[in-house]
Coordinates of C-alpha atoms in Angstrom, one line a residue:
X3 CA 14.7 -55.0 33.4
X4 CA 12.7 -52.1 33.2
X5 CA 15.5 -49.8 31.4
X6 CA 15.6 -53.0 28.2
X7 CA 11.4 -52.3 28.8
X8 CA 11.1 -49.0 28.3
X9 CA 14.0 -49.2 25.3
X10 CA 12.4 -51.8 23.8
X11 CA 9.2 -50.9 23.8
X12 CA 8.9 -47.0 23.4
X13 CA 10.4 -44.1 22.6
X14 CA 10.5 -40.8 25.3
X15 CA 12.2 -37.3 24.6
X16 CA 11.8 -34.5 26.9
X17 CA 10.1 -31.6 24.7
X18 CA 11.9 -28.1 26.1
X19 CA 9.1 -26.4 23.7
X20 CA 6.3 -27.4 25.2
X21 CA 8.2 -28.7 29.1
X22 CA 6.5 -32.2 28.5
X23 CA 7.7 -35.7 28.2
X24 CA 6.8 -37.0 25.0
X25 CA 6.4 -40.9 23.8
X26 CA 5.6 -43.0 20.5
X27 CA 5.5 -46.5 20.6
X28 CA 8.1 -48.5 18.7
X29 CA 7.1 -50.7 16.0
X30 CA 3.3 -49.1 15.8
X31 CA 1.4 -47.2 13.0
X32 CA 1.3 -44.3 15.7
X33 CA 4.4 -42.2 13.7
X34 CA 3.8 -38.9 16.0
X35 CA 5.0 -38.4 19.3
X36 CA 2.1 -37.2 22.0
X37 CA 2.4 -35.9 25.3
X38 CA 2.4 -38.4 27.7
X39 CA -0.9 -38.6 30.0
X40 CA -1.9 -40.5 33.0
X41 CA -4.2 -42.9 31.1
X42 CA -0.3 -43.2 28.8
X43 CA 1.4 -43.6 32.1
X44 CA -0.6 -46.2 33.7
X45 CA -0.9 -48.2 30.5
X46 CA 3.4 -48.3 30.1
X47 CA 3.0 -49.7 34.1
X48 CA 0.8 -52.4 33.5
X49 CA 2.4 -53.1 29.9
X50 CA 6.0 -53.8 32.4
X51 CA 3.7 -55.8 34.9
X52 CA 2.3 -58.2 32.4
X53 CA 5.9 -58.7 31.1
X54 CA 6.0 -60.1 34.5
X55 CA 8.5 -56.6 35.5
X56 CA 7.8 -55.8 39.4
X57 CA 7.5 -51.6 39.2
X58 CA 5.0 -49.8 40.4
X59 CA 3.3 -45.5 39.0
X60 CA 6.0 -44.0 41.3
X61 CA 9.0 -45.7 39.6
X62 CA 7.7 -45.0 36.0
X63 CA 6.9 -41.7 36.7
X64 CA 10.8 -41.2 38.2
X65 CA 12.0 -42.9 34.8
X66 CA 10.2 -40.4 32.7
X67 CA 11.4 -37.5 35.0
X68 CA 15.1 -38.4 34.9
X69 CA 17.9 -38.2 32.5
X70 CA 17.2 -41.7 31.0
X71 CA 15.0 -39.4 29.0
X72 CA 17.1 -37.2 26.4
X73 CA 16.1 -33.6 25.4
X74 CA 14.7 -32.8 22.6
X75 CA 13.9 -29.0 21.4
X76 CA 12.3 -28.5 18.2
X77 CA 13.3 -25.6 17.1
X78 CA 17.0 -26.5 17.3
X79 CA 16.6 -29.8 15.9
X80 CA 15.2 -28.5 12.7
X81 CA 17.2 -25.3 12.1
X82 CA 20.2 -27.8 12.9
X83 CA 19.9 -30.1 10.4
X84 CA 19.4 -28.5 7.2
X85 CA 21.0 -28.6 4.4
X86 CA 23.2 -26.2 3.2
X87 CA 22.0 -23.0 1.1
X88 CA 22.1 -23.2 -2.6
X89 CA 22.6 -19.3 -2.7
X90 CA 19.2 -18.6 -4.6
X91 CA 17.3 -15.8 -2.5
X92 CA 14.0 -17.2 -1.0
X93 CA 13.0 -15.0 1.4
X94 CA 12.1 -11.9 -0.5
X95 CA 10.0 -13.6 -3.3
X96 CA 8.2 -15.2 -0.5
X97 CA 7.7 -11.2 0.9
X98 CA 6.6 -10.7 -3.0
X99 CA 3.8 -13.3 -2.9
X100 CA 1.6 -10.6 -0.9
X101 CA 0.8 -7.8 -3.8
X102 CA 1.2 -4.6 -2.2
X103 CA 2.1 -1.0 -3.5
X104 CA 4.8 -0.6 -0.6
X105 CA 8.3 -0.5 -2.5
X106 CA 9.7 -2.0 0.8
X107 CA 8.2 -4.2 2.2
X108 CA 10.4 -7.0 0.4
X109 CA 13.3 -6.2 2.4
X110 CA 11.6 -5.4 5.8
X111 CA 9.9 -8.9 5.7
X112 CA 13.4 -10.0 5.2
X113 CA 14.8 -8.3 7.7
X114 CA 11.8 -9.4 10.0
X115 CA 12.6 -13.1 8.6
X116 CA 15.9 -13.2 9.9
X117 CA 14.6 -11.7 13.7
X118 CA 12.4 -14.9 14.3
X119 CA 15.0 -17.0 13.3
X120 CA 17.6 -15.3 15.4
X121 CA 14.8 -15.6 18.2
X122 CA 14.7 -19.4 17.6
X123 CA 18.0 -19.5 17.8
X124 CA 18.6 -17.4 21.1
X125 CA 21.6 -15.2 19.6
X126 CA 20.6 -12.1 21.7
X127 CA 19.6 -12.6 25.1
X128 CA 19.0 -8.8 26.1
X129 CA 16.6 -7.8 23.7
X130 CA 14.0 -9.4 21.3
X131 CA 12.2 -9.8 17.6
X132 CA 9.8 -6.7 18.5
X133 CA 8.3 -6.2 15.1
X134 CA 5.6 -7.9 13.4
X135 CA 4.1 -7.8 9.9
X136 CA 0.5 -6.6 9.9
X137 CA -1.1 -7.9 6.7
X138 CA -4.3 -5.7 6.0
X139 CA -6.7 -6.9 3.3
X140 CA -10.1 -7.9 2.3
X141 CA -11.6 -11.6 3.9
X142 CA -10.5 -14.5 1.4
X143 CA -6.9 -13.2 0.3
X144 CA -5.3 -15.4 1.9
X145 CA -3.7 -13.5 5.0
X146 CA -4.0 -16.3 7.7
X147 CA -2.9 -19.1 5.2
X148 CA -0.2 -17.5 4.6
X149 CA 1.2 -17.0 7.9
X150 CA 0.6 -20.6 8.8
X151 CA 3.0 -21.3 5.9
X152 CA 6.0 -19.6 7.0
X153 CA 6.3 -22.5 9.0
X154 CA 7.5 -25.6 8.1
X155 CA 5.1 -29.0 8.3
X156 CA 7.4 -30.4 11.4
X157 CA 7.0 -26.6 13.4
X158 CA 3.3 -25.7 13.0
X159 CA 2.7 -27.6 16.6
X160 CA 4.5 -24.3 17.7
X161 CA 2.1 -22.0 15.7
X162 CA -0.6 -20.3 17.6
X163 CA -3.6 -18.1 16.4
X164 CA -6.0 -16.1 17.9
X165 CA -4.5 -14.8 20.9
X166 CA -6.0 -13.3 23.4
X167 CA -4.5 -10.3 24.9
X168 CA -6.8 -9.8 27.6
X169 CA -5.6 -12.9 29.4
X170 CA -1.6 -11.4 30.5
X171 CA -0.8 -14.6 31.9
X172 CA -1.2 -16.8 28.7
X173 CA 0.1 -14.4 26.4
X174 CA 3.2 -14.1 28.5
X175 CA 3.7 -17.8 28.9
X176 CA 2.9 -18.3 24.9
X177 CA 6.0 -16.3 24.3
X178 CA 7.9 -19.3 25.9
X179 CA 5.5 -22.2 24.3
X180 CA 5.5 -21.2 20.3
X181 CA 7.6 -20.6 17.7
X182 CA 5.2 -18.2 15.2
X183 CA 1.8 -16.1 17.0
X184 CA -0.7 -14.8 14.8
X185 CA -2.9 -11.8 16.1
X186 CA -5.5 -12.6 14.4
X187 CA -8.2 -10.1 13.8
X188 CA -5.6 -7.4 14.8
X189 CA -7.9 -4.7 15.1
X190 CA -10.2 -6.5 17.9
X191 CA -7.3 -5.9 19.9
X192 CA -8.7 -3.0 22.0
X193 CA -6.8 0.3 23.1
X194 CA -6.0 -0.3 26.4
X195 CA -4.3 -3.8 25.5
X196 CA -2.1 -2.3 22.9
X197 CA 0.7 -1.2 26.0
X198 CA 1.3 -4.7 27.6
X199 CA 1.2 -5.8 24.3
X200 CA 4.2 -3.5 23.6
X201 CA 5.6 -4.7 26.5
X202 CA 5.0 -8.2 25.5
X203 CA 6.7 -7.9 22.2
X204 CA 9.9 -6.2 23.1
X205 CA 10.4 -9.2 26.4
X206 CA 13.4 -10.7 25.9
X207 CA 12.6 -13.4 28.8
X208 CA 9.5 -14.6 30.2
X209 CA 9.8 -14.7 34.1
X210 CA 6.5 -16.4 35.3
X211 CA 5.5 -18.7 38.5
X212 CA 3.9 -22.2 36.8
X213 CA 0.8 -23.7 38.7
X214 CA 1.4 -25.0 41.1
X215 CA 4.9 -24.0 42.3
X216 CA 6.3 -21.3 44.8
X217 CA 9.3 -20.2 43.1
X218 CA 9.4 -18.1 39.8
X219 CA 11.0 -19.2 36.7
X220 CA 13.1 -17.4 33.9
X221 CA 11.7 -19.1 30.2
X222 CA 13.3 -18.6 26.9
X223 CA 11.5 -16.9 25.4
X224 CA 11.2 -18.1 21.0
X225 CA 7.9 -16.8 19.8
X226 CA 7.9 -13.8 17.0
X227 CA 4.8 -11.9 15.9
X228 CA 2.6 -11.4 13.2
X229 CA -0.6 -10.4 12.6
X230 CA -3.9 -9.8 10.0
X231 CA -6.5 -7.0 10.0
X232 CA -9.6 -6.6 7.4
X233 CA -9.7 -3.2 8.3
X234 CA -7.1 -0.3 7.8
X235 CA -7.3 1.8 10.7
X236 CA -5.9 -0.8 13.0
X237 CA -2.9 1.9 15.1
X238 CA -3.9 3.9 18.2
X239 CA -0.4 4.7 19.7
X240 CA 0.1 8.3 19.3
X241 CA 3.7 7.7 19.6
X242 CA 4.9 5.7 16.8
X243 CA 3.8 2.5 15.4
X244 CA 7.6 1.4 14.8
X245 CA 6.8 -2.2 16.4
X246 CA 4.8 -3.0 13.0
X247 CA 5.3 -3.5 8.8
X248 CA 2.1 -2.7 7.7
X249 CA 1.1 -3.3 4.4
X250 CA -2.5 -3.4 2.5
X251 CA -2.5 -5.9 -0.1
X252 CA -4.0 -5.1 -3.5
X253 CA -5.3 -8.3 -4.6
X254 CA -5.2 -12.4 -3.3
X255 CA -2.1 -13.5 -1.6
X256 CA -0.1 -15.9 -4.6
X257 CA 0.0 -19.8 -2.9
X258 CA 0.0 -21.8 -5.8
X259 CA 3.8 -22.4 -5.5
X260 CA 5.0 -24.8 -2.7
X261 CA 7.3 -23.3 -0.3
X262 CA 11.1 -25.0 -0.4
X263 CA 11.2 -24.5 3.7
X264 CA 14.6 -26.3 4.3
X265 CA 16.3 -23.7 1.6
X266 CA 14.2 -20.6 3.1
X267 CA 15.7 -21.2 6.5
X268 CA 18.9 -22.8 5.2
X269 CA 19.3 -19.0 3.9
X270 CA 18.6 -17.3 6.9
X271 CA 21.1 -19.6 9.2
X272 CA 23.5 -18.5 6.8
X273 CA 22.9 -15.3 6.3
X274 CA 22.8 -15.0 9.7
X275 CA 26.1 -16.9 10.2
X276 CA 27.8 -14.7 7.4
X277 CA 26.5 -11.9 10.0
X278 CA 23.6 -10.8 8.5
X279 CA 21.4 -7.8 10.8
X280 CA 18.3 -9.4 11.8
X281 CA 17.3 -6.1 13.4
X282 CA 15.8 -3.1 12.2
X283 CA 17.9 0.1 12.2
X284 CA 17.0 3.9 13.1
X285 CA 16.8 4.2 9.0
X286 CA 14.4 1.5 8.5
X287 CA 12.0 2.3 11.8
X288 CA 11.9 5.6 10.3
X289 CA 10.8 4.1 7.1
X290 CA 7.9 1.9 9.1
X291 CA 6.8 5.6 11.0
X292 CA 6.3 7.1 7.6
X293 CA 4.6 3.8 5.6
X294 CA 2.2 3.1 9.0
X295 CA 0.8 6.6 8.9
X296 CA -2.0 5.6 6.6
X297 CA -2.9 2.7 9.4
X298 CA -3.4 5.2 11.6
X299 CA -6.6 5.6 13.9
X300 CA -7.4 9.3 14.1
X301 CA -10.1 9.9 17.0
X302 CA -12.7 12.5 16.6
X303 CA -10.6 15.7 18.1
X304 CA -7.4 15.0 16.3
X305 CA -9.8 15.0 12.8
X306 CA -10.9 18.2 14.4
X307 CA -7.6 19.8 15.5
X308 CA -6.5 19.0 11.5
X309 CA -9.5 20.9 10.4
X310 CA -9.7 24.1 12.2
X311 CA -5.6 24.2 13.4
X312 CA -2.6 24.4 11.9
X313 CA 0.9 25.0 12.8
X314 CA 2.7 28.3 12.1
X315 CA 5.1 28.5 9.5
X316 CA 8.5 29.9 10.7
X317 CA 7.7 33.2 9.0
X318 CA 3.9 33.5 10.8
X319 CA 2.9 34.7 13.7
X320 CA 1.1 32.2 15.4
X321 CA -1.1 32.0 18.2
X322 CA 0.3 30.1 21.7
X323 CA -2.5 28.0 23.5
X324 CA -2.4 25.2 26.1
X325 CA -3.6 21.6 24.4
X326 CA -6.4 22.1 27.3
X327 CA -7.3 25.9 25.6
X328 CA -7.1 24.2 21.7
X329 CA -9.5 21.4 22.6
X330 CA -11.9 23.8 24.9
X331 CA -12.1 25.4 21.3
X332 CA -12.7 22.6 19.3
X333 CA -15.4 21.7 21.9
X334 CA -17.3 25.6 21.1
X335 CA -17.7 23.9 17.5
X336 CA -18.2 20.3 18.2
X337 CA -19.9 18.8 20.9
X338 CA -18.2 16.2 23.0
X339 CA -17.7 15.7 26.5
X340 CA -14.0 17.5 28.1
X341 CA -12.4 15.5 30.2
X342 CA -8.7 14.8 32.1
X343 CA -8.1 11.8 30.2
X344 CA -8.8 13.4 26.9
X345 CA -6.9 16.4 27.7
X346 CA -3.6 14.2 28.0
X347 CA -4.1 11.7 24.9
X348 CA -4.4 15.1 23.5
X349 CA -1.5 16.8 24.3
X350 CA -0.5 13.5 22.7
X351 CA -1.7 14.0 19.2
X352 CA -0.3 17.7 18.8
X353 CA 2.8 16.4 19.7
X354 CA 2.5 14.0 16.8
X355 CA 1.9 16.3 14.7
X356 CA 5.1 17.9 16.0
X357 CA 3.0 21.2 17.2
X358 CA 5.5 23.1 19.4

């Protein structure tokens, strides 16, 4: 009796995306499934009981948390049903919509394009989509919008903006709940975030203990990065800023055409398929060092050091110092306060500067 109930009267899928049960009624104007709630829950009970059906909160709750509920994930279900690709190239006139000077960006959002949906799909399990675009432009071009749109209507349940570093636990456990996260406001992110965020874009699995539980679980992880900035000096590593595709747009973000998204990811299954790389090579990180170096913050001693310093030529005689000596120097002509910390991130920035 209850089985022909709950057939009859509703439909339940198990949402791997979000690790909910979701329900819709049949035969209701309610199209959209919803998480199912208590107040749901107690409503399907007495719904059974009116019907004159003898169960009871424990024995609805058991039916929703067994296999008389199938899965459903929502990634797969869309990528898995599209049609095929017509062969017409969508991805890279998509890239040009954002007006830019940068002569490659088109084919490093593609290649970028193809790593989230190569994340969605779970091909490699040992290493992620560790690169995000990092749209930089004036307020009103369109920057947010656009990201948004990269996803499909069905998908942007699985979109999530605003994120906030700070908190490591929700960023860690978003990287398991959506398919598309937008760092908004890139540059609010502060210094001292920007290494767990590293860490956070280059984890392959998310291995985190849920409320409530002893144990600790391994999640799959599907969510790629992206990310918009008003303002251009947005990188502090000293090391490389490989993990982003900068680009400064010169003028409003084109939107008037309406995305085709069945055909845009119908391209990138197959390309994939045909096997396409979705990740970037030594060639093309060397190409985002050399394009991001115009996005990069330079603190008050490295603006300095480039001032008064330079390195030797090969046919010079230079001068050998310690980084601590250089900066004692620079201190003589500037004031600011010497300390260990600024001794080491300093040592940092003559080494990117390749000073031997």
């Amino acid at each position: 009796q209850m089985d022909e109930f709950m057939n009859r009267r509703y439909e339940f899928r198990y949402n791997t995306q979000i690790g909910e049960v979701e329900y819709r009624e049949r035969f209701s104007f309610r199209f959209y499934f919803h998480p199912i709630d208590k107040r749901a829950q107690n409503s399907i009970m007495l719904d059974a009981q009116s019907e004159g059906i003898g169960v009871w909160d424990r024995d609805i709750d058991r039916y929703l948390h067994s296999n008389r509920v199938p899965i459903y994930n929502p990634l797969e279900e869309f990528l898995f049903h599209l049609p095929h690709w017509d062969g017409k190239d969508r991805i890279r006139p998509l890239a040009d919509t954002i007006p830019c000077n940068n002569p490659h960006w088109r084919n490093l959002f593609h290649r970028w394009f193809l790593g989230m949906v190569a994340q969605w799909r779970g091909i490699n399990k040992k290493h992620a989509n560790s690169t995000a675009p990092l749209l930089v432009g004036a307020q009103g071009t369109g920057k947010s919008t656009f990201c948004l749109n990269l996803l499909p209507p069905e998908l942007r349940a699985y979109y999530a903006e605003g994120v906030d570093v700070g908190n490591k636990r929700n960023t860690e456990m978003y990287l398991s709940r959506f398919a598309l996260i937008n760092m908004d406001e890139f540059d609010q992110v502060k210094e001292s975030q920007q290494g767990f965020l590293k860490h956070v874009m280059q984890k392959p699995v998310v291995t985190i203990r849920k409320p409530h539980q002893a144990s600790v679980e391994s999640l799959r992880r599907y969510a790629s990065f992206i990310a918009t900035s008003n303002h251009y000096d947005v990188l502090t590593d000293t090391s490389g800023s490989r993990r982003f595709i900068c680009v400064r747009l010169t003028g409003p973000i084109e939107s008037s055409e309406k995305i085709n998204h069945d055909q845009l990811y119908a391209q990138a299954m197959h390309e994939i398929k045909r096997g396409e790389r979705y990740w970037f090579d030594a060639d093309e990180e060397a190409i985002l060092m050399e394009t991001n170096k115009e996005f990069q913050i330079q603190v008050p001693a490295e603006q300095l050091f480039l001032q008064f310093f330079r390195a030797a030529e090969a046919t010079e005689k230079g001068e050998k110092l310690l980084a601590v000596e250089i900066l004692g120097r620079l201190q003589n002509k500037k004031l600011f306060n010497l300390s260990a910390t600024k001794i080491i991130h300093f040592g940092r920035i003559l080494h990117k500067h390749q000073i031997p």
